XYZ file of C-alpha atoms in Angstrom:
515
model
C 11.222 29.072 11.124
C 10.943 29.499 15.037
C 6.820 29.799 16.422
C 5.281 33.248 17.631
C 6.615 34.153 21.162
C 3.836 33.275 23.713
C 4.076 37.626 24.401
C 2.205 37.513 20.849
C -1.159 38.055 20.974
C -3.566 36.326 19.115
C -6.476 37.310 17.831
C -9.763 35.037 17.125
C -12.353 35.823 14.953
C -15.694 33.810 15.744
C -17.070 32.684 19.259
C -18.794 29.325 17.896
C -17.171 26.043 18.980
C -14.430 25.984 16.492
C -13.481 29.626 17.145
C -13.845 29.336 21.080
C -12.122 25.966 20.998
C -8.922 27.677 19.199
C -9.114 30.771 21.231
C -8.504 27.972 24.178
C -6.076 26.121 22.570
C -3.904 29.330 22.124
C -4.516 30.576 25.566
C -3.487 27.201 26.839
C -0.587 27.517 25.490
C 0.646 30.682 27.164
C -0.923 33.756 24.652
C -3.027 36.228 25.776
C -5.805 35.749 23.044
C -8.791 38.480 22.386
C -12.057 37.002 20.989
C -14.262 39.073 18.630
C -17.997 38.205 17.668
C -19.908 40.296 15.319
C -22.800 39.181 17.825
C -23.223 41.098 21.036
C -22.266 39.381 24.417
C -21.246 36.117 22.351
C -17.509 36.229 23.042
C -18.521 36.783 26.533
C -20.487 33.779 26.072
C -17.449 32.050 24.164
C -15.308 32.660 27.257
C -18.101 31.134 30.082
C -18.071 28.187 28.026
C -14.590 27.165 27.954
C -14.792 27.856 32.109
C -17.269 25.736 32.084
C -15.605 22.915 30.226
C -12.188 23.337 31.947
C -13.987 23.445 35.080
C -15.422 19.818 34.519
C -11.184 18.922 34.066
C -10.975 20.408 37.857
C -13.408 17.918 38.945
C -11.882 15.155 37.046
C -8.719 15.994 38.690
C -6.898 16.586 35.503
C -6.498 20.391 35.939
C -6.226 22.364 39.353
C -8.039 25.674 39.689
C -5.600 28.065 38.999
C -4.211 26.563 35.685
C -8.110 27.504 35.089
C -8.086 30.984 36.230
C -5.095 31.785 34.504
C -6.156 30.711 31.078
C -9.415 32.534 31.467
C -7.010 35.455 32.387
C -5.207 35.593 29.557
C -8.873 35.803 27.437
C -10.149 38.436 26.465
C -13.530 39.301 25.071
C -14.155 42.035 22.207
C -17.556 43.129 20.654
C -15.371 45.007 18.106
C -13.179 44.340 15.224
C -10.805 46.995 16.185
C -9.633 45.801 18.926
C -7.636 42.877 17.190
C -5.239 45.771 15.646
C -2.332 44.920 17.579
C -2.755 41.009 17.208
C 0.524 38.870 15.687
C -1.762 36.404 14.286
C -5.253 36.532 13.489
C -7.450 33.063 13.405
C -10.640 33.320 11.000
C -13.417 30.888 12.014
C -16.880 32.172 10.865
C -19.668 31.090 8.724
C -18.301 29.089 5.335
C -19.073 31.727 2.855
C -16.337 33.415 0.623
C -17.272 36.837 0.336
C -17.937 37.069 4.006
C -14.571 36.056 4.641
C -13.120 38.220 2.116
C -14.351 41.274 3.970
C -13.322 40.603 7.229
C -9.823 40.074 5.670
C -10.078 43.612 4.203
C -10.987 45.050 7.232
C -7.921 43.239 9.533
C -5.827 44.613 6.768
C -7.016 47.846 6.825
C -6.477 47.898 10.887
C -3.517 46.191 11.077
C 0.310 46.105 10.263
C 2.195 44.026 7.260
C 3.930 42.059 10.297
C 0.300 40.388 11.500
C -0.433 37.042 10.441
C -3.778 35.820 8.797
C -5.161 32.355 8.898
C -8.782 30.920 7.903
C -10.211 27.672 9.672
C -11.672 26.847 6.553
C -12.290 23.538 5.706
C -13.801 24.028 2.174
C -12.880 26.994 0.816
C -9.467 28.138 -1.133
C -7.108 30.057 0.699
C -5.705 31.585 -3.124
C -9.584 33.109 -3.429
C -10.025 34.323 0.351
C -6.582 36.325 -0.085
C -6.844 37.026 -3.788
C -8.207 40.538 -3.077
C -5.915 41.316 0.134
C -2.862 43.899 -1.084
C -0.672 41.549 0.960
C -2.061 37.901 0.333
C 1.171 36.660 1.093
C 0.834 36.629 4.749
C -2.087 34.512 4.317
C -2.723 30.924 4.830
C -5.182 28.085 6.516
C -4.832 27.181 10.004
C -7.039 24.183 9.609
C -8.050 22.770 13.278
C -10.408 19.704 13.744
C -13.601 20.023 16.006
C -12.914 19.977 18.578
C -10.037 22.120 18.700
C -8.534 21.410 22.108
C -8.794 17.841 21.943
C -8.576 17.102 17.768
C -4.457 16.507 17.545
C -4.261 17.537 13.792
C -3.452 21.533 12.452
C -3.280 21.538 8.412
C -1.342 24.508 7.645
C -2.679 24.953 4.391
C -0.721 27.372 1.995
C -2.684 29.239 -1.368
C -0.949 30.730 -4.284
C 0.406 33.653 -2.825
C 1.390 32.466 1.219
C 5.428 32.413 1.538
C 7.056 29.896 2.905
C 7.796 31.514 5.598
C 4.690 32.108 6.875
C 3.713 28.806 6.531
C 6.838 27.427 8.433
C 6.130 29.877 11.096
C 2.822 28.944 11.335
C 3.611 25.402 11.524
C 5.514 26.064 14.179
C 3.577 27.920 15.633
C 0.521 25.235 16.137
C 3.648 22.989 16.925
C 4.144 25.144 19.803
C 0.606 25.019 20.947
C 0.733 20.940 20.796
C -0.608 20.072 17.911
C 0.382 17.352 15.039
C 0.950 19.437 12.379
C 1.241 18.889 8.425
C 1.746 20.957 5.038
C -0.689 21.624 2.582
C -1.320 23.189 -0.571
C -4.806 25.151 -1.045
C -6.615 22.446 -3.282
C -10.281 21.363 -2.404
C -10.885 19.325 0.650
C -7.136 19.635 1.576
C -5.591 16.338 2.977
C -8.229 14.890 5.191
C -11.360 16.131 3.536
C -10.190 14.842 0.227
C -8.649 11.255 1.374
C -11.596 10.826 3.574
C -14.180 10.609 0.771
C -13.644 7.273 0.002
C -14.366 5.878 3.441
C -18.003 7.026 2.975
C -18.701 6.413 -0.776
C -17.103 2.913 -0.326
C -19.690 2.059 2.277
C -22.527 4.224 0.823
C -22.097 1.990 -2.654
C -21.570 -0.985 -0.985
C -24.879 -0.541 0.906
C -26.987 0.692 -2.740
C -25.526 -2.479 -4.219
C -26.961 -4.570 -1.166
C -23.477 -5.956 -0.592
C -25.043 -5.599 3.444
C -26.739 -3.651 5.886
C -24.554 -0.304 7.361
C -24.807 -2.271 10.551
C -22.708 -4.971 9.490
C -20.497 -2.816 7.088
C -19.542 -0.801 10.090
C -18.725 -3.765 12.044
C -16.643 -5.096 9.528
C -14.329 -1.662 9.174
C -14.492 -0.982 12.432
C -13.321 -4.700 14.269
C -11.556 -6.022 10.729
C -10.301 -2.917 9.591
C -9.313 -1.749 12.204
C -11.293 1.863 12.144
C -12.272 3.430 15.428
C -15.641 4.017 13.667
C -17.641 2.796 10.827
C -18.577 4.975 8.421
C -22.579 4.677 8.695
C -22.341 5.504 12.395
C -19.497 8.318 11.653
C -21.602 10.259 8.908
C -24.574 9.643 11.666
C -22.210 11.475 13.827
C -21.025 14.008 11.575
C -24.374 14.783 10.456
C -25.783 13.946 7.130
C -26.367 17.541 5.819
C -22.212 18.700 6.879
C -21.102 15.350 5.320
C -23.249 15.741 2.324
C -21.979 19.064 1.394
C -18.305 18.644 1.671
C -18.878 15.525 -0.876
C -20.995 18.308 -2.895
C -18.287 20.866 -2.734
C -15.293 18.669 -3.213
C -17.270 16.437 -6.054
C -17.823 20.015 -7.976
C -14.383 21.545 -6.939
C -12.957 18.883 -8.866
C -15.344 19.484 -11.776
C -17.288 16.290 -11.528
C -14.720 13.991 -10.821
C -16.682 10.990 -10.260
C -14.313 9.354 -7.180
C -16.088 12.096 -5.320
C -19.786 11.698 -6.726
C -22.218 12.122 -3.706
C -24.612 9.074 -3.204
C -27.982 9.153 -3.847
C -28.751 6.756 -0.675
C -27.232 9.718 1.529
C -29.052 12.495 -0.660
C -32.496 10.798 0.389
C -31.522 11.092 4.242
C -30.677 14.719 3.958
C -33.991 15.171 1.739
C -35.871 13.400 4.439
C -34.246 15.538 7.329
C -32.634 11.631 8.395
C -29.362 13.791 9.332
C -28.250 11.453 11.768
C -27.832 11.614 15.412
C -28.333 15.577 15.960
C -31.979 14.753 14.131
C -32.671 11.495 16.493
C -32.707 9.636 13.270
C -30.360 8.667 10.290
C -28.578 5.433 9.301
C -29.814 4.212 12.901
C -32.766 5.671 14.548
C -31.137 7.097 18.041
C -34.817 7.528 19.279
C -34.796 3.794 20.227
C -31.827 4.388 22.298
C -33.943 6.616 24.643
C -36.484 3.655 24.753
C -36.455 0.956 27.269
C -35.125 -2.463 26.222
C -33.846 -0.963 22.936
C -31.821 -3.257 20.794
C -28.786 -1.856 18.947
C -28.228 -2.918 15.585
C -26.584 -5.878 15.246
C -24.068 -7.456 12.318
C -25.702 -10.171 10.050
C -23.220 -12.709 11.245
C -23.622 -16.369 10.510
C -24.987 -18.828 12.705
C -22.453 -21.711 13.955
C -21.666 -23.881 11.530
C -20.878 -27.663 12.920
C -18.536 -28.729 9.930
C -15.579 -31.160 10.397
C -12.346 -29.269 9.096
C -10.074 -31.329 6.591
C -6.357 -30.345 6.705
C -5.435 -26.901 5.651
C -3.691 -26.939 2.556
C -1.593 -23.934 1.967
C -0.642 -22.784 -1.909
C 2.178 -20.165 -2.158
C 3.916 -18.102 0.109
C 0.952 -16.706 2.653
C 2.784 -13.080 2.899
C 0.330 -10.832 4.226
C -2.010 -13.659 5.751
C 0.343 -15.241 7.604
C -1.251 -14.724 11.285
C -4.111 -16.030 9.972
C -2.614 -19.092 9.352
C -0.606 -18.924 12.698
C -4.186 -18.326 14.260
C -5.375 -21.701 12.483
C -2.192 -23.657 14.041
C -3.050 -22.316 17.438
C -6.551 -24.332 16.946
C -4.427 -27.335 16.591
C -5.791 -27.627 12.662
C -3.543 -29.384 10.507
C -1.817 -26.962 8.104
C 0.099 -28.151 5.221
C 2.147 -25.951 3.353
C 2.893 -26.458 -0.793
C 4.246 -24.547 -3.428
C 2.329 -21.897 -5.283
C 0.850 -23.376 -8.619
C -0.405 -19.763 -9.675
C 2.332 -17.948 -11.802
C 1.411 -14.857 -10.125
C 2.122 -16.384 -6.920
C -1.089 -15.827 -5.814
C -1.810 -17.800 -2.393
C -4.373 -20.217 -2.299
C -6.146 -22.081 0.932
C -7.570 -25.293 0.248
C -10.077 -27.475 2.547
C -10.948 -30.034 0.769
C -12.267 -29.208 -3.167
C -13.043 -25.924 -1.560
C -10.493 -23.045 -2.151
C -10.296 -20.180 -0.049
C -8.523 -16.832 -1.084
C -7.786 -13.326 -0.381
C -9.965 -10.710 -2.061
C -7.729 -9.090 -5.268
C -10.763 -6.852 -6.166
C -12.266 -9.022 -8.500
C -16.110 -10.798 -7.275
C -15.371 -14.511 -6.825
C -17.873 -15.257 -10.278
C -15.214 -13.963 -11.944
C -12.272 -15.259 -10.429
C -13.789 -18.687 -10.321
C -14.520 -18.564 -14.019
C -10.648 -17.295 -15.014
C -8.870 -19.294 -12.894
C -10.874 -22.359 -13.033
C -12.641 -23.175 -10.069
C -15.839 -24.461 -8.732
C -15.975 -24.134 -5.079
C -14.164 -20.756 -4.392
C -14.959 -18.590 -1.350
C -12.882 -14.840 -0.927
C -12.098 -13.270 2.309
C -11.641 -9.618 3.096
C -8.751 -8.126 4.836
C -8.156 -7.582 8.391
C -5.849 -4.643 9.734
C -4.684 -7.306 12.330
C -5.710 -11.061 11.119
C -4.641 -11.885 14.466
C -6.891 -9.806 16.440
C -9.591 -9.432 13.980
C -12.957 -11.211 15.506
C -14.965 -10.438 12.341
C -14.426 -11.441 8.873
C -16.094 -10.921 5.455
C -16.621 -13.763 3.078
C -18.465 -14.407 -0.641
C -18.666 -17.137 -2.680
C -18.603 -18.183 -6.445
C -22.235 -18.868 -8.031
C -21.430 -22.947 -8.306
C -19.935 -22.805 -4.731
C -21.972 -25.518 -2.495
C -23.937 -24.469 0.380
C -21.906 -27.314 2.253
C -18.897 -25.379 0.811
C -20.356 -22.732 2.397
C -20.447 -23.861 5.658
C -16.944 -25.279 5.485
C -15.541 -21.872 4.877
C -17.963 -20.274 7.834
C -16.774 -23.592 10.458
C -13.160 -22.699 9.019
C -13.028 -19.204 10.380
C -15.400 -19.822 13.351
C -12.799 -22.053 14.696
C -10.361 -18.965 14.093
C -12.595 -17.138 16.414
C -13.998 -15.045 14.214
C -17.618 -14.017 13.268
C -18.311 -15.151 9.412
C -19.960 -12.257 7.695
C -21.418 -13.357 4.654
C -21.674 -10.669 1.521
C -23.350 -10.973 -1.813
C -21.019 -11.355 -4.612
C -19.138 -8.051 -4.809
C -15.719 -6.498 -5.978
C -12.984 -6.207 -3.326
C -15.294 -6.872 -0.318
C -14.998 -3.894 1.913
C -12.148 -3.670 3.694
C -9.667 -4.170 0.530
C -11.241 -1.786 -1.553
C -12.023 0.815 1.305
C -8.132 0.499 1.698
C -6.986 0.578 -1.184
C -9.363 3.789 -2.552
C -7.966 5.297 0.246
C -4.576 4.580 -0.737
C -5.109 5.430 -4.163
C -6.526 8.906 -3.150
C -3.905 9.535 -0.732
C -1.216 8.233 -3.830
C -2.799 10.984 -6.183
C -2.856 13.948 -3.459
C 1.045 13.361 -3.197
C 1.230 13.358 -7.215
C -0.278 16.394 -7.238
C 1.474 17.985 -4.572
C -0.960 18.435 -2.068
C 1.102 16.788 0.753
C 4.019 14.329 1.202
C 3.560 10.902 1.655
C 4.470 11.493 5.198
C 2.176 14.208 6.328
C -0.949 12.585 4.151
C -0.318 9.384 6.373
C 0.288 11.359 9.417
C -2.940 13.592 8.754
C -5.167 10.748 8.368
C -3.927 9.249 11.470
C -4.059 11.861 13.353
C -7.040 14.053 12.152
C -9.781 10.836 11.708
C -8.336 7.942 13.555
C -7.321 5.181 11.049
C -5.317 2.952 12.405
C -2.769 3.303 9.518
C -1.633 5.765 6.980
C -3.286 4.887 3.446
C 0.194 4.767 1.874
C 2.445 3.140 4.766
C -1.082 0.604 5.096
C -0.273 0.197 1.178
C 3.432 -0.225 1.086
C 2.746 -3.058 4.053
C 0.216 -4.833 1.593
C 2.542 -4.364 -2.024
C 1.868 -1.906 -4.378
C 1.466 -4.083 -6.998
C -1.269 -6.265 -5.017
C -2.910 -2.984 -4.376
C -2.716 -1.503 -8.298
C -3.776 -5.371 -9.059
C -7.163 -4.645 -7.145
C -7.730 -1.025 -7.954
C -7.314 -1.974 -12.008
C -9.637 -5.004 -11.163
C -11.912 -2.905 -9.695
C -12.222 -0.771 -12.378
C -12.289 -3.578 -14.820
C -15.652 -4.661 -12.671
C -17.480 -1.416 -12.853
C -16.218 -0.268 -16.057
C -15.756 3.563 -14.300
C -12.795 6.126 -14.053
C -14.069 6.278 -10.194
C -11.596 2.884 -9.551
C -8.684 4.215 -11.887
C -5.175 3.836 -10.094
C -3.508 6.839 -9.670
C -0.549 6.950 -12.119
C 2.605 7.776 -8.809
C 0.811 4.407 -7.814
C 0.808 2.506 -10.890
C 4.497 3.710 -11.397
C 5.621 2.820 -8.018
C 4.104 -0.665 -8.374
C 5.532 -1.063 -11.538
C 9.109 0.111 -10.004
C 9.044 -2.023 -7.451
C 9.001 0.772 -4.920
C 7.479 2.223 -2.075
C 5.865 5.333 -0.580
C 7.865 5.412 2.499
C 11.625 4.050 1.452
């Protein structure tokens, strides 16, 4: 299908941050836009704010004043909803209340021709439910922009039960013509991003609650080892705990209490205390301190320098994903000796004398040491790029001596990496987070919410993940990811960590999500 022509008038309902942002996107694409808000003067204020935002770009040399004037000329404020009658597409961006949204679209249906397309920017409500009482629900879809709409690239086109394929494709083409990265999703709780992203917050919260480490350290590991732009705690502080907790509760309730989406008591306590993050001055971190002279930001709890002479590094088995780590070791002048693996499952082990180093596989070090008959065992975490990672998480079995721990610390420090010791926790930090993100994305594909390609694209464009979760799982090997999830479920004895059937099937068949 073709995009709507620029001659088509776009109506936007709601002149708050999201509505004004969407109106700006459409006007910048060349459309005449009518911005309506039922609060007198709100639409004018919204357009004035758009002008101020654009003129800042002029001041920075990123736009001309003529361009700004042209965009503003295409924006028309309207206090009355009747002004939207001739719009070709109307996008609603008002309060997240199902009854109010239904009332608005009922009014629009009485005003507009049957050719007018209706879209809601809802992030949590069912498109099927919003459209249910319309005479023509087939013309209704979700058009979910991310805040701030002029900056964030992703748009989810969400089809309800009645939405026609033609409507979905027209909206897809239109958003694409507006310069957006567009994905298709079906109307299920959380759509793609707000569903698949839940483990990013949930695993961090659980690790904190279990005392694996502190928030600043966990953030640093996911940021500097995992490659994520922000850690979960600084991100939740930025979003606001009231908002993030409400989305988690919404998805959890919508999936009838599925434990994969279970809210955290740690975050609930912050909401109860009014510690909502940056906007309240306090969340996981105290932002009031930023205003004080000499304030020091919380830092990760890294191990002090270890002065230990390292023996040759013996590599048993094919290094696979950790090959770049061994390249770093060789570049430092460390003697690296390669040998065949003695393990039936092909597991790669690194040895420094009697100490065994191994990539985590979802088991805690204590369990793995018992299972494999090892005395001194240190597990290390997954890194997005072992060549450039500046920090790494470690854990040790209970019988591992302090001298062996020092040797492990010294090894990674020699590679130029800060070592962080966690309590002995299954899957450490990056590995368990990536495995759970991939697992949730796999279930979304299995249930027809999105394709594997759109799922990955949404997480990269919508929340700036360094790699799509399913592509990441493919690169690690689906059997390894499935084994990690199985070990996590065995460790905790909870359904929360059950492997998606689709991921399990592909792992057993030695397939991938991106053939």
